[in-house]
Amino acid sequence: MKILGTLLLLALVGVLALVRAEDNYQCGVPRARTQFLIVRGEDARHGFWPWHVALWLRQRDNTERYSCGGTLISKKFVLTAAHCMLSENRHQLLRSASDVTVWAGVFNLLNPETDTRQIRSVSKIHINGYARDSLLHDIALLELSEPLQYTAYVLPACLNAKPDLRVDTGTVVGWGIADNDKPSLDILKKVSLPVVAESECLKSDPSTFGVVLQKEVFCAGTTNGSAPCNGDSGGGLMMQRGDAWYVAGIVAFTKTRSGTSNLCFAESYTAFTNVTAYWDWIEQVTNTDFRGQYNQEKNVPCKTAKGQQGQCVPLQQCRDIFNMIRAPLIAQEDAYYINRSVCQLAGIPRAVCCRKEQIEEVPLHPNALLLPSDCGRARIRNRNPLDQTTMVLEYPWMVMVRFPPKKNGVIPFCLGTLLNTRYVLSVAECMKKTKMSPTHVQLGEFNEETEIDCSTDSRGRTLCADRVINVGVESVTFHPLFNVPQYTNDISIVRMSADIQYTDSIRPICLPLFSPHRQDYPEYLDITAWRLDWMAKNIYQGSLMRYPQRMMDIDTCQLRYEEVGFSPDLNGKDRLCALQLGPEFHCDRMAGAPVGRYVNMDGDRYVQFGLWKWGPLNCTVRERVPGLGMNLNQYLDWILTNIQPSDSSIVKG
């Protein structure tokens, strides 16, 4: 069979980028493919946020002034904040619709782009229970008097339907107050904001956020001075899933500065109206089925390359073709299959005809292409689920992130797993506790007590690993909300200073990219880790061990902890809880160890479902009280967002 390399694969990706008819579109997908409120934010790019519009209000002197932002969700409707529409007359709730003008397709408000700008008046303002002195239900729909025309600079956003946003990060764009406390009307600004747990938001300022944090409102942001500000109100908090951007929140309010100023306090979190909570109302007012924006595209029938009935879907929703693209080398017959599978889907740059059984309900993040398809496979596999010993070459994705030696000779390390030729997944707390920067990543280790690691298999054959290799650390990315609230978001990504080569001793682990593992994890999983020896200079001893675990529901887990006098807040899908099965119990620290299992994911693969955080250090307690880990299903988008192409990546951005 002939094998084609990277050049052919890149050519295929180019073939899939089809030119669309002018009026075809997909919500949330910019057409202007540029490079990649906002206080201390970054400049945006014209055309990259084609759904963000500017709202101008007529003043008492009959002049118009920029007031708020908004999000285009169809040709006739703009989503914004209700407080942006308040009347200057205290006896009247809303101003007249004729006072509102919408600018779409504009980037610089001081010098607007006349060739891309479309101006529309508003025929009606719709609200849903908003009152002048209330912070709840701060949402409005502006019905335009004339439909907009979709262009590369004027397109609608998708509407978010995901109910749990606690580990997501979104982007806000706007022309709001900048560092100098003046509106940044010259060009659009953008800033990324992580969603903050309700408890953390309340803790930061109970008086500001305490009365409104319900299902209709959520918090996002940091306290470093990057935040939406006056003039950014009404704009959308956008979250990317697959190729598309979804509006998840509407900029509502934040804390004001002390004294008489009514300007925003940038070192505060921001409250957002939760769009998902108003989905039914939005559909009723607009008479539009937003659930069908993506599903409608899924219903485009087609014939696959082999003549089977299929559906035209984005490349990132077709498992088998997506895995072909991810392969480091591609067979010629696969290349022909992909070329013959190309189909046209409105607004999607890369669409293929896919067999129905291969379709993923939700598209994968674009950076999933950077993860190797040949993952989770080891040369040796012990199929006894309760055996705690391992063999050399059995877990080739295990790595150690090393630090400089301490004065007592101890060399600290954190556990991790290899994602691809450049990245390692680990925890945040272990690295932050060392108060030092990691020096290198150690790969291919099995037993540090021996220079060459060997094992004997069940047939009496001796298997030996290659020598370990050490690769420098280029950078470490920590989750921006690590330990906010406490015990959460304990995850980090290490980028090595050079690409590594895969061997039998060094191979990547799989992440749960595809359904059903993308939503759920198996009942029985394993943790792999070394035993610690606090008396030894290298702080671990012996060979790699495997510790079988049985998953436990969060409520039972919480009760087990309360029985021993400890009450961590375990609410949330971002945690997983597991009880060791024995017979030997690992009671040492093993933060960063993978929680995984072999499952059927395009073949039998070892998939990492969790990232171990901590458990009871008392072995007697450990038999009854489970340990905690981070549920990687909830962090996939964050992981993929924070990995970049490397020298050996097929996709170069």
XYZ file of C-alpha atoms in Angstrom:
653
model
C 0.000 0.000 0.000
C 1.407 3.412 -0.926
C 1.797 5.924 1.877
C 1.427 9.668 1.429
C 2.975 12.149 3.823
C 2.296 15.528 5.366
C 2.349 17.493 2.111
C -0.543 15.516 0.667
C -2.456 15.822 3.900
C -2.047 19.587 3.931
C -3.235 19.644 0.332
C -6.333 17.709 1.363
C -7.111 20.233 4.081
C -6.866 22.908 1.415
C -9.237 21.004 -0.879
C -11.791 20.882 1.897
C -11.846 24.690 2.183
C -14.617 25.274 -0.342
C -15.964 28.560 -1.642
C -19.586 29.072 -0.630
C -22.400 30.872 -2.317
C -22.844 34.406 -0.976
C -26.087 33.770 0.887
C -25.099 30.457 2.474
C -23.927 30.678 6.062
C -23.583 28.855 9.346
C -24.171 30.699 12.594
C -21.075 31.464 14.634
C -18.539 30.847 11.845
C -16.632 33.955 10.668
C -15.943 34.151 6.956
C -13.239 36.786 7.204
C -10.436 34.406 8.219
C -8.086 36.853 9.896
C -5.359 36.242 12.462
C -6.208 36.216 15.607
C -15.298 47.051 27.344
C -12.484 45.902 27.260
C -10.087 47.216 29.861
C -6.517 46.108 29.170
C -7.893 43.883 26.438
C -6.442 43.123 23.028
C -7.376 44.568 19.673
C -9.838 42.409 17.783
C -9.801 41.962 13.978
C -12.293 43.366 11.505
C -14.631 40.617 10.357
C -13.687 38.084 13.011
C -16.702 39.010 15.187
C -19.322 39.653 12.478
C -22.237 39.239 14.911
C -21.145 42.060 17.252
C -23.098 45.263 16.580
C -23.075 48.813 17.948
C -26.226 50.401 19.393
C -26.665 54.164 19.001
C -29.288 56.065 21.019
C -30.894 59.393 20.133
C -30.363 61.971 22.902
C -32.609 64.797 24.040
C -30.699 67.246 21.842
C -31.509 64.942 18.869
C -27.894 63.794 18.472
C -26.962 60.114 18.444
C -24.445 58.602 20.862
C -22.926 55.130 21.047
C -24.402 53.340 24.070
C -24.027 49.538 24.122
C -23.076 46.459 22.208
C -25.307 43.684 20.952
C -25.193 40.275 19.273
C -26.848 39.531 15.954
C -28.723 36.202 16.154
C -30.718 36.400 12.907
C -31.265 38.803 10.027
C -33.939 40.624 12.025
C -33.011 40.290 15.712
C -30.256 41.603 17.981
C -29.686 40.297 21.499
C -28.625 42.881 24.107
C -29.125 43.961 27.730
C -32.462 45.414 28.783
C -30.801 48.154 30.839
C -29.316 49.542 27.612
C -32.848 50.405 26.520
C -33.954 52.271 29.667
C -35.786 55.519 29.087
C -34.365 58.785 30.420
C -37.900 59.423 31.713
C -38.255 57.720 35.129
C -41.999 57.308 34.505
C -41.398 55.253 31.375
C -39.431 51.984 31.477
C -38.128 51.758 27.915
C -37.228 54.433 25.426
C -38.958 54.511 22.068
C -37.742 51.955 19.532
C -37.329 54.785 17.035
C -34.530 56.187 19.240
C -32.352 53.116 18.623
C -30.093 52.579 15.616
C -28.040 49.445 14.956
C -24.682 49.473 13.186
C -23.561 46.085 11.865
C -20.363 45.185 10.026
C -18.396 47.997 11.626
C -15.022 47.830 13.386
C -13.958 51.461 13.944
C -16.753 53.640 15.276
C -14.789 56.880 14.862
C -13.937 56.093 11.262
C -16.591 53.538 10.252
C -16.034 51.223 7.321
C -18.667 52.423 4.868
C -18.127 49.507 2.497
C -19.039 46.892 5.141
C -21.362 48.852 7.459
C -25.114 48.262 7.432
C -27.395 50.603 9.403
C -30.857 49.577 10.549
C -33.545 51.207 12.675
C -35.432 49.258 15.360
C -39.156 48.605 15.055
C -39.759 47.011 18.453
C -37.960 46.331 21.767
C -38.845 43.041 23.501
C -38.073 42.402 27.188
C -38.904 39.547 29.557
C -39.837 40.697 33.061
C -37.119 43.337 33.465
C -37.771 46.150 35.961
C -35.883 49.431 36.283
C -34.543 48.788 39.784
C -33.861 45.068 39.288
C -30.715 43.323 38.087
C -32.603 40.197 37.028
C -33.910 39.425 33.513
C -31.488 41.926 31.982
C -32.107 40.760 28.435
C -33.719 42.420 25.428
C -34.377 41.560 21.795
C -34.299 44.344 19.227
C -36.486 43.683 16.205
C -35.063 45.453 13.158
C -37.295 47.366 10.792
C -35.523 45.825 7.779
C -33.524 42.570 7.591
C -29.751 42.743 7.353
C -27.883 41.196 4.463
C -25.354 38.537 5.438
C -21.810 39.244 4.286
C -18.337 38.295 5.505
C -18.723 41.142 8.040
C -22.364 40.634 9.050
C -23.288 37.158 10.271
C -25.290 35.731 13.217
C -23.867 33.979 16.282
C -25.174 30.623 17.476
C -27.151 30.413 20.733
C -25.640 28.424 23.587
C -27.628 25.449 24.870
C -25.002 24.035 27.251
C -26.406 24.375 30.804
C -23.163 24.006 32.787
C -20.534 26.644 31.986
C -18.409 26.394 35.123
C -15.151 25.334 33.482
C -15.580 27.270 30.235
C -13.761 30.355 29.035
C -15.427 32.923 26.806
C -14.514 36.050 24.851
C -16.125 39.482 25.088
C -15.626 42.190 22.469
C -16.658 45.818 22.714
C -15.938 49.529 22.394
C -16.191 50.228 26.115
C -14.054 52.245 28.524
C -10.312 51.592 28.127
C -7.332 52.163 30.445
C -7.642 55.952 30.200
C -11.325 55.828 31.239
C -12.398 56.975 27.778
C -14.474 54.975 25.283
C -12.287 53.009 22.863
C -14.459 53.928 19.902
C -11.596 53.750 17.451
C -11.360 49.956 17.198
C -13.024 46.916 18.731
C -11.313 45.306 21.729
C -11.511 41.744 23.016
C -10.716 39.929 26.245
C -10.945 36.288 27.368
C -12.833 35.617 30.602
C -13.164 32.310 32.482
C -16.526 31.464 34.041
C -16.320 31.700 37.836
C -18.024 29.401 40.326
C -21.013 30.961 42.089
C -19.398 30.530 45.508
C -16.264 32.389 44.411
C -18.258 35.236 42.901
C -20.299 35.630 46.089
C -17.168 35.480 48.204
C -15.542 38.273 46.177
C -18.397 40.733 46.746
C -21.592 39.511 48.508
C -23.297 42.898 48.365
C -22.867 43.277 44.593
C -23.584 39.730 43.445
C -25.559 38.192 46.300
C -29.048 39.172 45.176
C -28.845 38.002 41.566
C -26.755 34.834 41.271
C -29.423 32.407 40.138
C -29.885 30.242 37.069
C -30.504 33.417 35.039
C -27.157 35.013 35.942
C -23.564 33.799 36.139
C -20.158 35.344 36.838
C -17.055 35.412 34.671
C -13.733 37.197 34.634
C -10.594 37.685 36.657
C -9.577 40.311 39.182
C -6.473 41.476 37.293
C -8.028 44.537 35.699
C -9.182 42.964 32.418
C -12.946 43.246 32.317
C -15.919 44.555 30.344
C -16.628 48.159 31.311
C -19.029 51.019 30.610
C -20.013 50.801 26.956
C -19.529 47.038 26.760
C -22.955 46.344 28.256
C -25.237 44.268 26.059
C -22.383 42.553 24.248
C -22.138 38.777 24.221
C -19.822 36.397 26.055
C -18.863 34.127 23.168
C -17.723 30.506 23.566
C -16.180 28.454 20.781
C -17.250 24.876 20.157
C -15.964 23.238 17.042
C -15.766 25.815 14.265
C -18.635 27.879 15.647
C -19.012 30.610 18.282
C -22.004 30.575 20.642
C -23.359 33.480 22.661
C -23.630 32.194 26.237
C -24.051 35.392 28.233
C -24.901 39.089 27.946
C -22.756 41.679 29.709
C -25.025 42.879 32.528
C -23.169 44.637 35.349
C -20.110 44.739 37.553
C -19.069 46.567 40.693
C -18.680 50.336 40.412
C -15.728 52.272 41.741
C -15.760 53.796 45.186
C -16.756 57.401 45.643
C -19.072 59.217 43.265
C -17.808 57.554 40.075
C -20.249 55.333 38.234
C -17.490 53.797 36.114
C -16.742 50.091 36.358
C -14.277 48.641 38.857
C -12.066 46.596 36.543
C -10.597 44.467 39.347
C -13.967 42.782 39.836
C -15.878 39.896 38.300
C -18.645 40.628 35.794
C -22.231 39.395 35.928
C -23.720 37.996 32.724
C -27.320 37.209 31.844
C -27.444 33.492 31.079
C -28.769 33.179 27.528
C -29.626 29.488 27.951
C -32.166 30.339 30.677
C -34.131 32.441 28.163
C -33.934 30.087 25.184
C -37.698 29.389 24.978
C -38.524 33.098 25.226
C -36.026 33.968 22.480
C -37.478 31.327 20.170
C -41.019 32.513 20.862
C -40.243 36.173 20.149
C -38.140 35.563 17.053
C -40.223 32.657 15.727
C -36.926 30.922 14.983
C -35.766 27.402 15.844
C -32.183 28.020 16.965
C -31.733 24.357 17.760
C -32.056 23.779 14.053
C -29.224 26.053 13.020
C -26.765 23.223 13.333
C -29.221 20.339 13.111
C -30.622 21.757 9.909
C -27.183 21.430 8.359
C -26.930 17.839 9.613
C -30.012 16.958 7.586
C -28.299 17.603 4.257
C -28.294 14.106 2.655
C -25.401 12.883 0.545
C -23.660 9.779 -0.764
C -20.376 8.703 0.794
C -17.307 7.879 -1.280
C -18.443 4.239 -1.232
C -21.984 5.054 -2.327
C -23.591 4.675 1.123
C -26.288 6.999 2.425
C -24.758 9.696 4.620
C -25.105 13.252 5.899
C -22.996 16.281 5.067
C -21.384 17.433 8.325
C -18.387 19.508 9.441
C -15.163 17.507 9.265
C -14.869 17.630 13.064
C -18.116 15.668 13.432
C -17.101 12.674 11.310
C -15.044 10.255 13.425
C -13.481 8.039 10.779
C -12.482 10.821 8.373
C -11.311 13.003 11.251
C -9.029 10.190 12.419
C -7.663 9.791 8.898
C -6.714 13.460 8.893
C -5.047 13.132 12.327
C -2.790 10.287 11.214
C 0.908 11.199 10.826
C 0.898 9.412 7.460
C -2.099 8.774 5.307
C -2.687 5.825 3.008
C -3.339 6.688 -0.615
C -6.718 4.954 -0.544
C -7.674 7.058 2.509
C -6.592 10.206 0.679
C -8.842 9.313 -2.256
C -11.692 8.499 0.140
C -11.431 11.910 1.814
C -11.312 13.747 -1.510
C -14.414 11.918 -2.724
C -16.174 12.648 0.581
C -16.019 16.447 0.303
C -19.471 18.060 0.282
C -20.840 21.593 0.542
C -22.389 22.769 3.780
C -23.540 26.338 4.281
C -20.815 28.403 5.907
C -18.642 25.431 6.942
C -15.107 25.602 5.503
C -14.479 21.831 5.760
C -17.447 19.499 5.310
C -17.563 15.805 4.397
C -20.214 13.199 3.649
C -20.266 10.963 6.711
C -21.946 7.659 7.530
C -24.595 8.229 10.197
C -22.988 5.837 12.708
C -19.760 7.883 12.496
C -21.341 11.264 13.236
C -20.533 13.028 16.505
C -23.414 15.104 17.869
C -21.142 18.003 18.830
C -18.178 19.052 16.649
C -14.700 18.673 18.100
C -12.481 21.620 18.885
C -10.307 22.474 15.833
C -7.117 21.768 17.815
C -8.174 18.152 18.269
C -6.324 17.658 14.986
C -3.114 18.209 16.971
C -3.715 15.051 19.015
C -2.395 11.872 17.364
C -4.857 9.276 16.144
C -2.510 6.421 17.099
C -2.804 7.029 20.855
C -3.433 4.818 23.878
C -1.688 1.756 22.448
C 1.072 -0.048 24.322
C 3.211 -2.983 23.248
C 2.377 -4.834 26.485
C -1.029 -5.061 28.170
C -1.986 -6.870 31.371
C -5.638 -7.856 31.048
C -6.099 -8.795 34.722
C -8.195 -5.872 36.018
C -7.163 -6.373 39.667
C -3.420 -6.866 39.152
C -1.546 -3.958 40.709
C 1.873 -4.669 39.213
C 2.809 -3.413 35.774
C 5.372 -4.345 33.164
C 7.851 -2.305 31.222
C 6.306 -0.762 28.054
C 2.792 -1.146 29.497
C 2.168 2.560 30.260
C 4.479 4.437 27.864
C 2.551 7.697 28.292
C 3.614 8.151 31.930
C 6.039 11.054 32.432
C 7.566 13.051 35.267
C 7.950 16.816 35.243
C 11.218 17.464 37.089
C 12.440 20.457 39.116
C 15.860 21.630 40.367
C 17.225 19.662 43.369
C 16.503 21.032 46.818
C 19.250 21.723 49.359
C 18.685 18.296 50.918
C 19.226 16.622 47.542
C 15.557 15.789 46.929
C 14.555 16.257 43.283
C 10.847 17.199 43.214
C 8.651 15.927 40.400
C 5.032 16.000 39.310
C 3.278 13.186 37.481
C 1.882 13.709 34.023
C 0.877 12.081 30.750
C 2.104 12.605 27.204
C -0.492 14.186 24.882
C 1.540 14.501 21.697
C 5.102 15.120 20.577
C 5.247 18.471 22.410
C 2.742 18.542 25.289
C 2.307 16.943 28.707
C -0.835 17.099 30.848
C -0.372 17.540 34.603
C -1.835 19.279 37.645
C -1.286 22.848 38.834
C -0.977 22.468 42.605
C 2.030 20.140 42.520
C 4.007 22.620 40.429
C 2.972 25.688 42.380
C 3.916 24.034 45.693
C 7.525 23.627 44.574
C 7.787 27.423 44.095
C 10.246 26.704 41.276
C 9.986 26.409 37.526
C 10.298 22.893 36.088
C 13.573 22.150 34.344
C 12.725 19.146 32.192
C 10.315 16.343 31.401
C 11.474 12.761 31.936
C 9.984 10.242 29.495
C 10.212 6.481 29.140
C 10.810 5.731 32.837
C 9.599 2.572 34.526
C 11.923 1.997 37.494
C 14.518 4.591 38.437
C 16.436 2.078 40.516
C 17.643 0.382 37.320
C 19.487 2.017 34.441
C 17.839 -0.202 31.830
C 14.299 -1.248 32.708
C 13.309 -4.838 31.862
C 10.405 -7.177 32.632
C 9.563 -10.818 31.963
C 6.229 -11.553 30.349
C 3.939 -14.548 30.920
C 5.829 -16.548 28.277
C 9.164 -16.017 29.987
C 10.387 -13.483 27.429
C 12.504 -10.581 28.623
C 11.410 -7.152 27.395
C 13.554 -4.065 27.916
C 12.857 -0.387 27.430
C 15.075 2.215 25.861
C 16.987 4.598 28.090
C 14.939 7.433 29.517
C 15.154 10.796 27.812
C 14.977 14.269 29.304
C 13.499 17.199 27.387
C 13.575 20.803 28.570
C 10.451 22.765 29.480
C 9.515 25.707 27.271
C 6.426 26.878 29.171
C 3.697 25.870 31.615
C 0.052 26.951 31.255
C -2.089 26.842 34.414
C -5.866 26.958 34.440
C -6.749 30.611 35.174
C -9.182 29.549 37.925
C -6.940 27.047 39.693
C -8.217 26.617 43.265
C -11.132 29.041 42.638
C -13.137 27.861 44.449
C -10.898 25.672 46.565
C -9.902 22.220 45.250
C -11.012 22.973 41.690
C -9.444 23.495 38.253
C -6.219 21.753 39.281
C -4.861 21.285 35.787
C -1.877 22.476 33.767
C -0.250 21.914 30.386
C 3.519 21.672 29.925
C 5.039 22.495 26.552
C 8.411 20.853 26.004
C 11.247 22.734 24.334
C 11.513 20.257 21.453
C 9.463 17.584 19.725
C 10.047 13.999 20.852
C 9.945 10.806 18.817
C 7.552 8.001 19.718
C 9.042 4.624 20.653
C 7.760 1.512 22.438
C 8.729 3.292 25.692
C 7.264 6.680 24.823
C 3.767 6.944 23.384
C 0.806 9.362 23.773
C -2.307 8.689 25.812
C -5.833 9.203 24.419
C -8.308 11.794 25.664
C -12.083 11.082 25.602
C -12.747 12.915 22.336
C -15.602 10.799 21.023
C -19.009 9.758 22.359
C -20.089 8.034 24.499
C -16.824 8.490 26.424
C -16.965 12.219 25.740
C -19.914 12.489 28.125
C -19.426 9.590 30.563
C -16.628 7.539 32.086
C -16.604 3.813 32.923
C -17.473 2.531 36.395
C -14.042 0.943 36.885
C -10.838 2.852 36.181
C -7.142 2.626 37.067
C -4.636 5.051 38.535
C -0.987 4.540 37.591
C 1.733 6.007 39.794
C 5.033 5.313 41.524
C 5.354 4.823 45.275
C 6.923 7.751 47.069
C 9.889 7.387 49.411
C 10.344 10.527 51.481
C 13.729 9.317 52.756
C 15.243 8.916 49.290
C 16.723 11.774 47.288
C 14.653 11.046 44.203
C 11.442 10.636 46.269
C 10.039 7.604 44.495
C 10.902 3.961 44.494
C 10.221 0.750 42.652
C 8.344 0.086 39.465
C 5.234 1.782 38.212
C 2.094 0.487 39.949
C -1.565 0.316 38.930
C -4.349 0.884 41.454
C -7.860 -0.241 40.394
C -10.659 2.155 41.314
C -14.441 2.041 41.398
C -16.140 5.301 40.555
C -18.468 6.757 43.171
C -21.254 9.281 42.766
C -20.579 12.742 44.143
C -23.297 12.643 46.842
C -21.961 9.411 48.361
C -18.454 10.775 48.086
C -19.438 13.894 50.008
C -20.983 11.788 52.799
C -17.842 9.646 53.118
C -15.735 12.756 53.628
C -18.161 14.226 56.146
C -17.967 10.994 58.148
C -14.263 11.646 58.760
C -14.776 15.322 59.586
C -13.931 16.934 56.258
C -16.436 18.742 54.056
C -15.072 19.739 50.655
C -17.586 21.254 48.243
C -17.881 18.498 45.630
C -20.735 19.954 43.621
C -20.054 20.086 39.925
C -19.372 17.880 36.932
C -15.722 18.935 36.888
C -14.824 16.435 39.666
C -14.695 12.683 39.734
C -14.619 10.522 42.835
C -13.112 7.025 43.059
C -12.588 4.409 45.776
C -9.504 2.198 45.668
C -10.239 -1.522 45.503
C -7.011 -2.883 47.021
C -5.656 -5.304 48.094
C -2.718 -2.889 48.462
C -3.664 0.739 49.003
C -1.706 3.680 47.697
C -1.807 6.301 50.430
C 0.941 8.605 49.168
C 0.585 11.757 47.161
C 0.232 11.047 43.461
C -1.157 14.315 42.091
C -1.141 14.361 38.318
C -1.501 10.600 37.883
C -3.858 9.600 35.064
C -7.219 8.000 35.792
C -7.980 5.829 32.798
C -8.957 2.537 31.229
C -8.895 0.633 27.944
C -12.125 1.250 26.053
C -13.348 0.814 22.494
C -12.569 4.118 20.802
C -11.777 3.412 17.169
C -10.227 0.192 18.430
C -9.063 -0.758 21.921
C -7.353 2.331 23.351
C -6.257 3.478 26.779
C -8.188 6.676 27.473
C -7.465 9.150 30.266
C -10.760 10.216 31.832
C -9.393 11.989 34.881
C -6.426 13.733 36.428
C -5.786 12.639 39.983
C -5.777 15.404 42.597
C -5.640 13.967 46.114
C -6.974 11.395 48.574
C -6.636 10.477 52.271
C -3.016 9.850 53.268
C -4.103 7.437 56.010
C -4.297 3.929 54.511
C -7.014 2.804 56.946
C -9.164 5.755 55.952
C -8.272 5.232 52.299
C -10.093 1.887 52.237
C -13.415 3.630 52.834
C -12.955 7.252 51.808
C -12.453 7.876 48.077
C -10.002 10.195 46.392
C -10.732 13.081 44.065
C -9.726 13.894 40.528
C -10.492 16.401 37.798
C -13.003 15.132 35.224
C -11.297 15.684 31.866
C -14.620 15.552 30.008
C -15.217 19.034 31.394
C -11.763 20.347 30.496
C -11.346 19.109 26.922
C -12.001 22.489 25.322
C -9.599 24.220 27.721
C -6.875 21.655 27.009
C -7.311 21.903 23.253
C -7.476 25.686 23.293
C -4.105 25.833 25.031
C -2.094 23.538 22.791
C -0.433 24.905 19.681
C 1.112 23.330 16.580
C 4.695 22.130 16.891
C 7.444 21.420 14.380
C 6.049 17.966 13.617
C 2.358 18.911 13.618
C 0.375 18.095 10.508
C -1.753 21.194 10.934
C 0.250 24.414 11.134
C -2.492 26.698 12.340
